Structure formats: C-alpha cells, structure tokens
mmCIF file of C-alpha atoms in Angstrom:
data_model
loop_
_atom_site.group_PDB
_atom_site.id
_atom_site.type_symbol
_atom_site.label_atom_id
_atom_site.label_comp_id
_atom_site.label_asym_id
_atom_site.label_seq_id
_atom_site.Cartn_x
_atom_site.Cartn_y
_atom_site.Cartn_z
ATOM 1 C CA LEU A 777 41.905 200.693 183.301
ATOM 2 C CA ASP A 778 38.144 201.759 183.391
ATOM 3 C CA ARG A 779 37.138 205.333 183.032
ATOM 4 C CA ILE A 780 33.804 206.914 184.709
ATOM 5 C CA THR A 781 33.253 209.784 182.781
ATOM 6 C CA ASP A 782 29.407 210.822 184.122
ATOM 7 C CA PHE A 783 30.215 210.473 187.868
ATOM 8 C CA ALA A 784 27.888 212.963 189.844
ATOM 9 C CA LYS A 785 27.011 213.538 193.316
ATOM 10 C CA GLY A 786 25.072 211.235 195.053
ATOM 11 C CA ASP A 787 27.261 208.522 193.106
ATOM 12 C CA HIS A 788 29.330 205.712 194.584
ATOM 13 C CA ILE A 789 31.886 203.364 193.965
ATOM 14 C CA ASP A 790 31.620 200.522 196.112
ATOM 15 C CA VAL A 791 34.903 198.300 196.539
ATOM 16 C CA SER A 792 34.051 196.634 199.579
ATOM 17 C CA GLY A 793 33.169 193.537 198.050
ATOM 18 C CA ILE A 794 37.146 193.146 197.095
ATOM 19 C CA THR A 795 38.660 194.858 199.892
ATOM 20 C CA GLY A 796 36.199 192.921 202.428
ATOM 21 C CA GLY A 797 35.958 196.586 204.570
ATOM 22 C CA ASN A 798 39.740 196.996 204.462
ATOM 23 C CA ALA A 799 40.220 200.148 203.877
ATOM 24 C CA SER A 800 44.076 200.088 203.673
ATOM 25 C CA LEU A 801 43.702 197.868 201.021
ATOM 26 C CA MET A 802 42.050 201.108 198.297
ATOM 27 C CA LYS A 803 44.159 203.848 197.343
ATOM 28 C CA VAL A 804 42.617 206.989 195.607
ATOM 29 C CA SER A 805 44.742 209.535 193.957
ATOM 30 C CA ASP A 806 45.383 212.456 191.517
ATOM 31 C CA GLY A 807 45.879 211.737 187.876
ATOM 32 C CA LYS A 808 46.448 213.239 184.807
ATOM 33 C CA ASP A 809 42.185 213.556 184.025
ATOM 34 C CA GLY A 810 40.712 213.142 187.696
ATOM 35 C CA ALA A 811 40.833 210.314 190.539
ATOM 36 C CA VAL A 812 42.410 207.403 190.000
ATOM 37 C CA VAL A 813 41.078 204.546 192.616
ATOM 38 C CA SER A 814 44.074 201.702 192.973
ATOM 39 C CA ILE A 815 43.321 198.378 195.123
ATOM 40 C CA LYS A 816 45.753 196.206 196.742
ATOM 41 C CA VAL A 817 46.822 192.847 194.822
ATOM 42 C CA GLY A 818 49.371 190.506 195.450
ATOM 43 C CA GLY A 819 51.180 193.071 197.858
ATOM 44 C CA ALA A 820 51.083 195.870 194.858
ATOM 45 C CA PHE A 821 48.288 198.610 194.396
ATOM 46 C CA VAL A 822 46.474 198.400 190.747
ATOM 47 C CA ASP A 823 44.386 201.019 188.600
ATOM 48 C CA VAL A 824 40.672 199.992 188.293
ATOM 49 C CA VAL A 825 39.311 203.198 187.619
ATOM 50 C CA THR A 826 40.140 206.506 186.777
ATOM 51 C CA VAL A 827 36.907 209.423 187.576
ATOM 52 C CA ASP A 828 37.145 211.701 185.133
ATOM 53 C CA GLY A 829 36.937 215.409 186.796
ATOM 54 C CA TRP A 830 37.176 214.751 190.327
ATOM 55 C CA THR A 831 40.135 214.716 193.211
ATOM 56 C CA ALA A 832 40.942 211.871 195.389
ATOM 57 C CA SER A 833 40.215 214.598 197.989
ATOM 58 C CA ASP A 834 36.480 214.738 196.730
ATOM 59 C CA LEU A 835 35.823 211.755 196.415
ATOM 60 C CA LEU A 836 37.577 210.615 200.104
ATOM 61 C CA HIS A 837 36.178 213.157 202.054
ATOM 62 C CA SER A 838 32.266 213.238 200.518
ATOM 63 C CA GLY A 839 31.633 209.660 201.017
ATOM 64 C CA HIS A 840 31.770 208.776 197.840
ATOM 65 C CA ILE A 841 33.932 205.279 198.405
ATOM 66 C CA LEU A 842 32.654 202.790 199.817
ATOM 67 C CA SER A 843 35.295 200.521 201.255
#
C-alpha cells in the first residue's frame, strides 16, 4: 500500500490506465489516516494508496480522481 503525504489542490490520481475508464473497478473509502483508493482485481478490491489528510468525499467530489 502506497502512501501520499503531500497531496494538494490541483493534484490528481489517475487510475484510468488500470480501470479502462470503468469507475466501478475503483472505490475510495475513509481510512484511519486519510482516503484509501482501492482497485478491483480478480473480483476483490485491493487497497493501492492512502492519501493522508484527505477524505473520500474530498477526492471524489472535487475531481482529484481520474478513473
């Protein structure tokens, strides 16, 4: 699990190369230290990155995630 500690306004996380534009293959949830981005692999979601200090809502509703 990667961790981003310096994510700021204007930054983006681009998972489109993994999801092929299918947003149902990605989910963002609130973890203990920040938002956790997970990708569906083989039928199960796998956590790939935690964005410290951000909530799932912050990332999803402000266009910071490109799926």
